[in-house]
Amino acid sequence: MAPAVSFLLGMMTLCVFFLAPATARSYNVSDYGAMPDGRTDAANPFLNAWAAACSSTEPAAIYVPAGRFLISQATFKGPCKNNATRIFVDGTLVAPSTYCAVPNWLLFMAVRGLSIFGGTIDGQGQAFWACRKAGRRCPQGAMSLTVAKSKKVLISGLTSLNSELFHIAIFGSSSIQIQGATISAPAHSPNTDGIHIQKSSDVTVIDTSIETGDDCISIGEGTTNVWIEKVSCGPGHGISIGSLGGTPSEAGVQNITVTWVAFSGTENGLRIKTWGKPYAGYVKGVNFAHATMDNVQFPIVVDQNYCPYNSSGIKISQVAYTDIQGSSATEVALKFDCSASNPCSEIMMHNINLTYQNNQALTYCKNAHGITSGVMKPPGCIEYEISVLGHGSGL
Ligand SMILES: *[C@@H]1O[C@H](CO)[C@@H](O)[C@H](O)[C@H]1NC(C)=O
Ligand SMILES: *[C@@H]1O[C@H](CO)[C@@H](O)[C@H](O)[C@H]1NC(C)=O
Ligand SMILES: *[C@@H]1O[C@H](CO)[C@@H](O)[C@H](O)[C@H]1NC(C)=O
Ligand SMILES: *[C@@H]1O[C@H](CO)[C@@H](O)[C@H](O)[C@H]1NC(C)=O
Ligand SMILES: *[C@@H]1O[C@H](CO)[C@@H](O)[C@H](O)[C@H]1NC(C)=O
């Protein structure tokens, strides 16, 4: 897209999203010496353009033209003097092919009111995965794009390729929107979660396509008000809440919606997993709706026996599954392996239609209570819980 057009579109989106005024100072990374040759480290030019934009008291626009920009590592720090910094990216940001020894390759820290439009980030994780596969001593690896301690961040139309570890990570942030992202890494790449969200609230992921080697989206402790809509996942390990309860005093997970998602050839579909450890915590108010499963190994799974014991201290309640259709690649399409000490409660299932090799699939339930209604294929095995009636949450 021509910069002028993408600029206009960006302004239009922003006027709706952040009501930003229409004047802006602009900063072009080329003017700060960034070379689009894929070889010369452009970290300092990028950071200098950021510093200038961030210290502008008016809304600021940073331009990254077409081409490949090698970035060794960059931490873009706030707070900025304005609440509306936009970055328009036509080019590709490339990580060093010899893996970096820092935990975050591109890090946005303590920013407020940032939008990133377009762009490709290429983590070049191949050497790092190979090192791990060979069982050698490897550096810890890097997440490609991390947003930490930030507010009001929009990431629109980003492509992320071959991250060493997570592609995108959101930590300790709120009002974060990811839309139109394309995330890609091979099925065999380890720990390359597509989007990881932790200790954050009001996070939206819309219109996003994810094929990767680990969870397409993972939701960690202390996360509330997440909305995931129109996401395709596969290959990958599905959309997961957890693992939770691995350490003491984790904050709960609440109000999570996952709707209109398509899973294809993934290991899991919709999953909640907790460690079988006694640490208290909770998952409450989850709405899984309108999902299609195409040859998914475990379409619906709650696993509270994720090593080493079978009595997790995490309480799972008010989880609704509505309109979940398609095929399971294993016999057990629906598995609730809940904690013996904290049974799952208020599970609500409505219109489930999952098959295994065109036949009826099986179910497995342990310590799971709730209600089912509408089509139930395979028949639900959760224990009927009259108290759910009247709650109606999610249905
Ligand atoms: C940024 O600078 C490059 C190199 O001079 C130029 O080709 C490009 O048009 C500039 N982009 C904008 C939006 O000014
Ligand atoms: C940014 O937004 C916050 C909260 O709305 C406000 O307090 C602050 O003054 C704003 N800063 C600027 C530079 O507009
Ligand atoms: C739940 O989260 C959604 C955003 O995903 C938000 O709109 C809604 O207000 C939240 N509900 C509550 C009760 O906080
Ligand atoms: C854990 O599972 C084992 C074997 O299934 C069972 O004997 C034991 O009672 C269980 N412990 C709890 C706390 O449920
Ligand atoms: C369940 O799905 C199968 C194939 O996916 C379809 O043929 C069947 O009509 C569906 N049943 C109901 C009750 O929706």
Coordinates of C-alpha atoms and ligand atoms in Angstrom, one line a residue:
M1 CA 0.0 0.0 0.0
A2 CA 1.3 3.5 -0.8
P3 CA 2.4 5.3 2.3
A4 CA -0.1 8.1 1.6
V5 CA -2.9 5.7 1.4
S6 CA -1.9 3.7 4.4
F7 CA -1.5 7.0 6.2
L8 CA -5.0 8.1 5.3
L9 CA -6.5 4.7 6.3
G10 CA -4.5 4.9 9.5
M11 CA -5.9 8.3 10.3
M12 CA -9.4 7.2 9.6
T13 CA -9.0 4.2 11.9
L14 CA -7.5 6.3 14.6
C15 CA -10.1 9.0 14.4
V16 CA -12.6 6.3 15.3
F17 CA -10.5 4.4 17.7
F18 CA -8.6 7.1 19.7
L19 CA -10.2 10.3 18.5
A20 CA -6.7 11.6 17.7
P21 CA -6.4 15.1 16.3
A22 CA -5.5 15.2 12.6
T23 CA -2.2 17.0 12.9
A24 CA 1.0 14.9 13.3
R25 CA 4.7 15.3 13.4
S26 CA 6.4 12.7 11.2
Y27 CA 9.6 10.8 11.6
N28 CA 11.1 8.6 8.9
V29 CA 13.6 6.0 10.1
S30 CA 15.5 6.5 6.8
D31 CA 16.2 10.0 7.9
Y32 CA 17.8 8.6 11.0
G33 CA 20.1 6.4 8.9
A34 CA 18.2 3.1 8.8
M35 CA 19.4 1.1 5.8
P36 CA 16.9 -1.2 4.1
D37 CA 19.7 -3.7 3.2
G38 CA 18.9 -6.4 5.7
R39 CA 22.5 -6.3 6.9
T40 CA 23.2 -3.0 8.6
D41 CA 21.9 -2.9 12.2
A42 CA 19.1 -0.4 12.2
A43 CA 18.4 -0.6 15.9
N44 CA 19.9 2.8 16.7
P45 CA 18.1 4.7 13.8
F46 CA 14.8 3.1 14.9
L47 CA 15.4 4.0 18.5
N48 CA 16.4 7.6 17.6
A49 CA 13.2 8.0 15.5
W50 CA 11.3 6.6 18.4
A51 CA 12.9 9.0 20.9
A52 CA 12.1 12.0 18.7
A53 CA 8.5 10.9 18.2
C54 CA 8.0 10.0 21.8
S55 CA 9.2 13.4 23.0
S56 CA 6.8 15.2 20.6
T57 CA 4.0 16.9 22.5
E58 CA 1.8 16.5 19.4
P59 CA 0.6 13.2 17.9
A60 CA 3.6 11.6 16.1
A61 CA 3.9 9.3 13.1
I62 CA 6.9 7.1 12.5
Y63 CA 7.5 5.7 8.9
V64 CA 9.3 2.5 8.1
P65 CA 9.6 2.3 4.3
A66 CA 9.8 -0.9 2.3
G67 CA 12.9 -3.0 2.5
R68 CA 14.5 -5.3 5.1
F69 CA 15.8 -3.7 8.3
L70 CA 18.1 -5.7 10.5
I71 CA 17.3 -4.9 14.2
S72 CA 19.6 -6.5 16.7
Q73 CA 17.3 -5.6 19.6
A74 CA 15.1 -2.6 20.4
T75 CA 13.3 -1.5 23.5
F76 CA 10.9 1.3 22.7
K77 CA 10.2 3.0 26.1
G78 CA 7.5 5.3 27.2
P79 CA 6.0 7.2 28.7
C80 CA 5.8 9.6 25.8
K81 CA 4.9 13.2 25.8
N82 CA 1.9 12.5 23.5
N83 CA -0.9 9.9 23.7
A84 CA -1.0 9.1 19.9
T85 CA 2.1 7.8 18.4
R86 CA 1.6 5.8 15.2
I87 CA 4.1 3.6 13.4
F88 CA 3.4 2.9 9.7
V89 CA 5.4 0.0 8.5
D90 CA 5.8 -1.0 4.9
G91 CA 9.0 -3.0 5.4
T92 CA 10.2 -6.0 7.2
L93 CA 12.1 -6.0 10.5
V94 CA 14.6 -8.8 10.6
A95 CA 16.2 -10.4 13.7
P96 CA 19.8 -11.5 13.6
S97 CA 20.0 -15.0 12.2
T98 CA 22.4 -16.0 15.0
Y99 CA 19.9 -16.0 17.8
C100 CA 20.0 -13.2 20.2
A101 CA 20.6 -13.7 23.9
V102 CA 17.9 -11.3 25.1
P103 CA 14.4 -12.2 26.2
N104 CA 12.6 -9.6 24.1
W105 CA 13.6 -8.8 20.6
L106 CA 11.2 -5.9 20.0
L107 CA 9.8 -4.5 23.2
F108 CA 7.3 -1.7 23.8
M109 CA 7.5 -0.7 27.4
A110 CA 5.2 1.7 29.4
V111 CA 3.7 3.3 26.3
R112 CA 0.2 4.8 26.2
G113 CA -1.7 5.4 23.0
L114 CA 0.4 3.6 20.3
S115 CA -0.8 2.2 17.0
I116 CA 1.3 0.1 14.7
F117 CA 0.0 -0.4 11.1
G118 CA 1.2 -3.1 8.8
G119 CA 4.7 -4.5 8.7
T120 CA 6.4 -7.8 8.9
I121 CA 8.6 -9.0 11.7
D122 CA 10.9 -11.9 11.0
G123 CA 12.3 -13.5 14.1
Q124 CA 14.5 -15.9 12.1
G125 CA 14.1 -18.6 14.8
Q126 CA 15.3 -21.5 12.7
A127 CA 18.8 -21.6 14.2
F128 CA 17.5 -21.3 17.7
W129 CA 15.0 -24.2 17.2
A130 CA 17.7 -26.3 15.6
C131 CA 20.0 -25.7 18.7
R132 CA 17.2 -26.8 21.0
K133 CA 16.4 -29.8 18.9
A134 CA 20.0 -30.9 18.9
G135 CA 19.8 -30.7 22.7
R136 CA 22.7 -28.3 22.9
R137 CA 23.0 -25.6 25.5
C138 CA 21.2 -22.7 23.9
P139 CA 20.5 -19.2 25.0
Q140 CA 17.0 -18.6 26.4
G141 CA 15.6 -17.3 23.1
A142 CA 13.5 -14.2 22.5
M143 CA 9.9 -13.3 22.1
S144 CA 9.5 -11.3 18.9
L145 CA 7.1 -8.5 19.9
T146 CA 6.3 -7.8 23.5
V147 CA 4.0 -5.1 24.8
A148 CA 4.6 -4.6 28.6
K149 CA 3.0 -2.2 31.1
S150 CA 1.3 -0.3 28.4
K151 CA -2.2 1.0 27.7
K152 CA -4.2 1.6 24.5
V153 CA -2.1 -0.1 22.0
L154 CA -3.4 -1.1 18.5
I155 CA -1.5 -3.6 16.4
S156 CA -3.2 -3.7 13.0
G157 CA -2.2 -5.8 10.0
L158 CA 1.1 -7.1 11.4
T159 CA 2.7 -10.3 10.0
S160 CA 5.0 -12.2 12.3
L161 CA 7.2 -15.0 11.0
N162 CA 9.4 -17.6 12.7
S163 CA 9.7 -16.2 16.2
E164 CA 12.3 -17.9 18.4
L165 CA 9.7 -18.2 21.2
F166 CA 6.3 -16.4 21.4
H167 CA 5.4 -14.3 18.4
I168 CA 3.5 -11.6 20.3
A169 CA 3.3 -11.3 24.1
I170 CA 1.2 -8.9 26.2
F171 CA 2.2 -8.5 29.8
G172 CA 0.8 -6.2 32.5
S173 CA -1.1 -4.1 29.9
S174 CA -4.7 -3.0 29.2
S175 CA -6.8 -1.9 26.3
I176 CA -4.8 -3.8 23.7
Q177 CA -6.2 -4.5 20.3
I178 CA -4.7 -6.9 17.8
Q179 CA -6.5 -7.0 14.4
G180 CA -5.8 -8.5 11.0
A181 CA -2.6 -10.2 12.1
T182 CA -0.9 -13.1 10.2
I183 CA 1.3 -15.3 12.4
S184 CA 3.3 -18.1 10.9
A185 CA 6.0 -20.6 12.1
P186 CA 6.4 -24.3 11.3
A187 CA 4.4 -26.9 13.3
H188 CA 7.6 -28.3 14.7
S189 CA 8.9 -25.0 16.1
P190 CA 9.0 -25.3 20.0
N191 CA 7.2 -22.7 22.3
T192 CA 6.3 -20.4 19.4
D193 CA 2.9 -19.4 20.9
G194 CA 1.1 -17.0 18.5
I195 CA -0.2 -14.6 21.1
H196 CA 0.4 -14.9 24.8
I197 CA -1.6 -12.7 27.2
Q198 CA -0.8 -12.4 30.8
K199 CA -1.7 -10.1 33.7
S200 CA -3.6 -7.9 31.3
S201 CA -7.1 -6.7 30.8
D202 CA -9.3 -5.6 27.9
V203 CA -7.4 -7.4 25.2
T204 CA -9.1 -8.0 21.8
V205 CA -7.8 -10.3 19.1
I206 CA -9.8 -10.1 15.8
D207 CA -9.5 -11.3 12.2
T208 CA -6.3 -13.1 12.8
S209 CA -4.7 -16.2 11.2
I210 CA -2.3 -18.2 13.2
E211 CA -0.2 -21.3 12.2
T212 CA 2.6 -22.1 14.6
G213 CA 4.3 -24.8 16.8
D214 CA 2.6 -24.2 20.1
D215 CA -0.6 -22.6 21.4
C216 CA -2.2 -20.2 18.8
I217 CA -3.3 -18.1 21.7
S218 CA -2.4 -18.7 25.4
I219 CA -3.9 -16.9 28.3
G220 CA -1.9 -16.7 31.5
E221 CA -2.7 -15.7 35.1
G222 CA -4.3 -12.4 36.1
T223 CA -6.0 -11.9 32.8
T224 CA -9.5 -10.4 32.5
N225 CA -11.9 -9.2 29.8
V226 CA -10.4 -10.8 26.7
W227 CA -12.3 -11.0 23.4
I228 CA -11.1 -13.3 20.7
E229 CA -13.1 -13.3 17.5
K230 CA -12.6 -14.7 13.9
V231 CA -9.4 -16.4 14.4
S232 CA -8.1 -19.4 12.5
C233 CA -5.7 -21.7 14.2
G234 CA -3.6 -24.6 12.7
P235 CA -1.2 -26.0 12.8
G236 CA -0.8 -25.3 16.5
H237 CA -1.8 -26.4 20.0
G238 CA -5.1 -24.6 20.0
I239 CA -6.4 -21.7 22.2
S240 CA -5.5 -22.3 25.8
I241 CA -6.3 -20.8 29.2
G242 CA -3.3 -21.9 31.2
S243 CA -1.2 -23.5 32.3
L244 CA -2.3 -22.0 35.6
G245 CA -1.5 -22.9 39.2
G246 CA 2.1 -23.7 38.7
T247 CA 3.2 -21.2 41.3
P248 CA 1.6 -19.8 44.5
S249 CA -0.6 -16.7 44.6
E250 CA -1.5 -16.4 40.9
A251 CA -4.3 -14.0 40.1
G252 CA -7.4 -15.4 38.5
V253 CA -8.6 -15.5 34.9
Q254 CA -12.0 -14.0 34.3
N255 CA -14.4 -13.0 31.5
I256 CA -12.8 -14.6 28.5
T257 CA -14.7 -14.9 25.2
V258 CA -13.6 -16.9 22.2
T259 CA -16.0 -16.8 19.3
W260 CA -16.0 -17.7 15.6
V261 CA -12.8 -19.6 15.6
A262 CA -11.7 -22.3 13.2
F263 CA -9.3 -25.0 14.3
S264 CA -7.6 -27.1 11.6
G265 CA -5.4 -30.1 12.4
T266 CA -4.5 -28.7 15.8
E267 CA -3.5 -30.7 18.9
N268 CA -6.2 -29.0 21.0
G269 CA -9.2 -26.9 20.2
L270 CA -10.5 -25.0 23.3
R271 CA -8.5 -25.9 26.3
I272 CA -8.2 -25.0 30.0
K273 CA -5.2 -26.5 31.7
T274 CA -3.9 -26.2 35.3
W275 CA -1.1 -27.8 37.1
G276 CA -2.1 -30.5 39.6
K277 CA -0.6 -28.4 42.4
P278 CA -2.5 -27.1 45.5
Y279 CA -2.0 -23.4 44.8
A280 CA -5.3 -21.6 44.9
G281 CA -6.7 -19.6 42.0
Y282 CA -9.6 -19.5 39.6
V283 CA -10.9 -19.4 36.1
K284 CA -14.4 -17.9 35.9
G285 CA -16.7 -16.7 33.2
V286 CA -15.5 -18.2 30.0
N287 CA -17.6 -18.1 26.8
F288 CA -16.5 -20.5 24.1
A289 CA -18.9 -20.1 21.1
H290 CA -19.2 -20.9 17.4
A291 CA -16.1 -23.0 16.9
T292 CA -15.4 -25.4 14.0
M293 CA -13.0 -28.3 14.5
D294 CA -11.4 -30.0 11.5
N295 CA -9.5 -33.1 12.6
V296 CA -8.5 -31.7 16.0
Q297 CA -6.9 -34.2 18.4
F298 CA -8.7 -32.9 21.5
P299 CA -11.5 -30.4 20.5
I300 CA -12.7 -29.6 24.0
V301 CA -10.4 -30.2 27.0
V302 CA -10.2 -29.2 30.6
D303 CA -7.0 -30.8 32.1
Q304 CA -6.4 -30.2 35.7
N305 CA -4.0 -33.0 36.0
Y306 CA -1.2 -31.3 34.2
C307 CA 1.5 -32.9 36.4
P308 CA 2.1 -34.0 39.1
Y309 CA -1.0 -34.6 41.2
N310 CA -4.7 -34.8 40.6
S311 CA -6.0 -32.1 42.9
S312 CA -5.3 -28.7 41.5
G313 CA -6.2 -25.7 43.7
I314 CA -7.6 -23.8 40.7
K315 CA -11.4 -23.6 40.7
I316 CA -12.9 -23.6 37.3
S317 CA -16.5 -22.3 37.0
Q318 CA -19.0 -20.8 34.6
V319 CA -17.6 -22.0 31.4
A320 CA -20.0 -22.1 28.5
Y321 CA -19.6 -24.0 25.2
T322 CA -22.1 -23.1 22.5
D323 CA -22.2 -24.3 18.9
I324 CA -19.0 -26.3 18.7
Q325 CA -19.0 -28.5 15.5
G326 CA -16.7 -30.7 13.5
S327 CA -14.4 -33.6 13.7
S328 CA -12.1 -35.0 16.4
A329 CA -8.9 -36.8 15.4
T330 CA -9.1 -39.0 18.5
E331 CA -12.0 -40.9 20.0
V332 CA -12.4 -38.7 23.0
A333 CA -13.7 -35.4 21.7
L334 CA -14.8 -34.0 25.0
K335 CA -12.7 -34.3 28.1
F336 CA -13.2 -32.8 31.5
D337 CA -10.5 -34.0 33.8
C338 CA -11.2 -31.6 36.7
S339 CA -9.7 -31.3 40.1
A340 CA -10.8 -33.7 42.9
S341 CA -10.5 -31.0 45.5
N342 CA -12.0 -28.2 43.3
P343 CA -14.5 -29.8 40.9
C344 CA -15.5 -27.8 37.8
S345 CA -18.9 -26.2 38.3
E346 CA -21.5 -24.4 36.2
I347 CA -20.2 -25.9 33.0
M348 CA -22.8 -25.1 30.3
M349 CA -22.9 -27.0 27.0
H350 CA -25.3 -26.1 24.2
N351 CA -25.4 -27.5 20.7
I352 CA -22.3 -29.6 20.5
N353 CA -21.7 -31.7 17.4
L354 CA -18.4 -33.5 17.3
T355 CA -17.7 -36.7 15.4
Y356 CA -14.8 -39.1 15.2
Q357 CA -14.3 -40.7 11.8
N358 CA -17.9 -40.0 11.0
N359 CA -19.0 -41.9 14.0
Q360 CA -20.0 -40.9 17.5
A361 CA -17.0 -39.7 19.6
L362 CA -16.5 -40.5 23.2
T363 CA -16.4 -38.3 26.3
Y364 CA -14.5 -38.4 29.5
C365 CA -15.6 -36.6 32.7
K366 CA -14.2 -36.5 36.1
N367 CA -15.3 -34.0 38.8
A368 CA -17.3 -31.9 36.3
H369 CA -20.7 -30.4 37.0
G370 CA -23.1 -28.4 34.9
I371 CA -25.9 -28.6 32.4
T372 CA -26.3 -29.5 28.7
S373 CA -29.0 -28.5 26.3
G374 CA -29.8 -28.7 22.6
V375 CA -27.8 -31.1 20.4
M376 CA -25.3 -33.0 22.4
K377 CA -23.1 -35.2 20.2
P378 CA -21.4 -37.0 21.8
P379 CA -23.8 -37.0 24.8
G380 CA -22.3 -34.9 27.6
C381 CA -21.0 -36.7 30.6
I382 CA -20.9 -33.8 33.1
E383 CA -22.9 -34.3 36.3
Y384 CA -26.2 -32.5 36.2
E385 CA -26.1 -29.4 38.4
I386 CA -29.5 -27.9 39.0
S387 CA -28.1 -24.7 40.5
V388 CA -26.8 -23.5 37.2
L389 CA -30.3 -22.9 35.9
G390 CA -31.1 -19.3 36.2
H391 CA -27.5 -18.1 36.0
G392 CA -27.8 -18.1 32.2
S393 CA -24.3 -16.8 31.9
G394 CA -23.0 -17.2 28.3
L395 CA -26.0 -19.0 26.9
Ligands
LIG1 C1 10.9 7.8 4.1 O1 12.1 7.9 3.5 C2 12.4 7.1 2.3 C3 13.8 7.2 1.9 O2 14.1 8.5 1.8 C4 11.4 7.5 1.2 O3 11.6 6.6 0.1 C5 10.0 7.3 1.8 O4 9.1 7.8 0.8 C6 9.8 8.1 3.0 N1 8.5 7.8 3.5 C7 7.7 8.8 4.0 C8 6.3 8.4 4.4 O5 8.0 10.0 4.0
LIG2 C1 -2.6 11.3 28.1 O1 -3.8 10.7 28.6 C2 -3.9 10.8 30.0 C3 -5.1 10.1 30.4 O2 -6.2 10.4 29.6 C4 -3.8 12.3 30.4 O3 -3.9 12.3 31.8 C5 -2.6 12.9 29.9 O4 -2.6 14.3 30.2 C6 -2.4 12.7 28.4 N1 -1.2 13.2 28.0 C7 -1.1 14.0 26.9 C8 0.3 14.5 26.6 O5 -2.0 14.2 26.2
LIG3 C1 -16.2 -8.8 29.7 O1 -15.2 -8.4 28.7 C2 -15.8 -7.7 27.7 C3 -14.6 -7.4 26.7 O2 -14.1 -8.6 26.2 C4 -16.3 -6.4 28.1 O3 -16.9 -5.7 27.1 C5 -17.4 -6.6 29.2 O4 -17.8 -5.4 29.8 C6 -16.7 -7.5 30.3 N1 -17.8 -7.8 31.3 C7 -17.6 -7.5 32.6 C8 -18.8 -8.0 33.4 O5 -16.7 -6.9 33.0
LIG4 C1 -5.5 -39.3 42.5 O1 -5.7 -40.4 41.6 C2 -5.4 -41.6 42.2 C3 -5.5 -42.7 41.2 O2 -6.4 -42.3 40.2 C4 -6.4 -41.9 43.4 O3 -6.1 -43.1 44.0 C5 -6.3 -40.7 44.4 O4 -7.2 -40.9 45.4 C6 -6.4 -39.4 43.7 N1 -6.2 -38.3 44.6 C7 -7.1 -37.3 44.8 C8 -6.7 -36.3 45.7 O5 -8.1 -37.3 44.2
LIG5 C1 -23.6 -32.9 13.0 O1 -22.5 -32.8 12.1 C2 -22.6 -33.7 11.0 C3 -21.4 -33.6 10.2 O2 -20.5 -32.7 10.6 C4 -23.9 -33.4 10.2 O3 -24.0 -34.3 9.2 C5 -25.1 -33.5 11.1 O4 -26.3 -33.1 10.4 C6 -24.9 -32.6 12.4 N1 -26.0 -32.9 13.3 C7 -26.7 -31.9 13.9 C8 -27.9 -32.4 14.7 O5 -26.5 -30.7 13.7

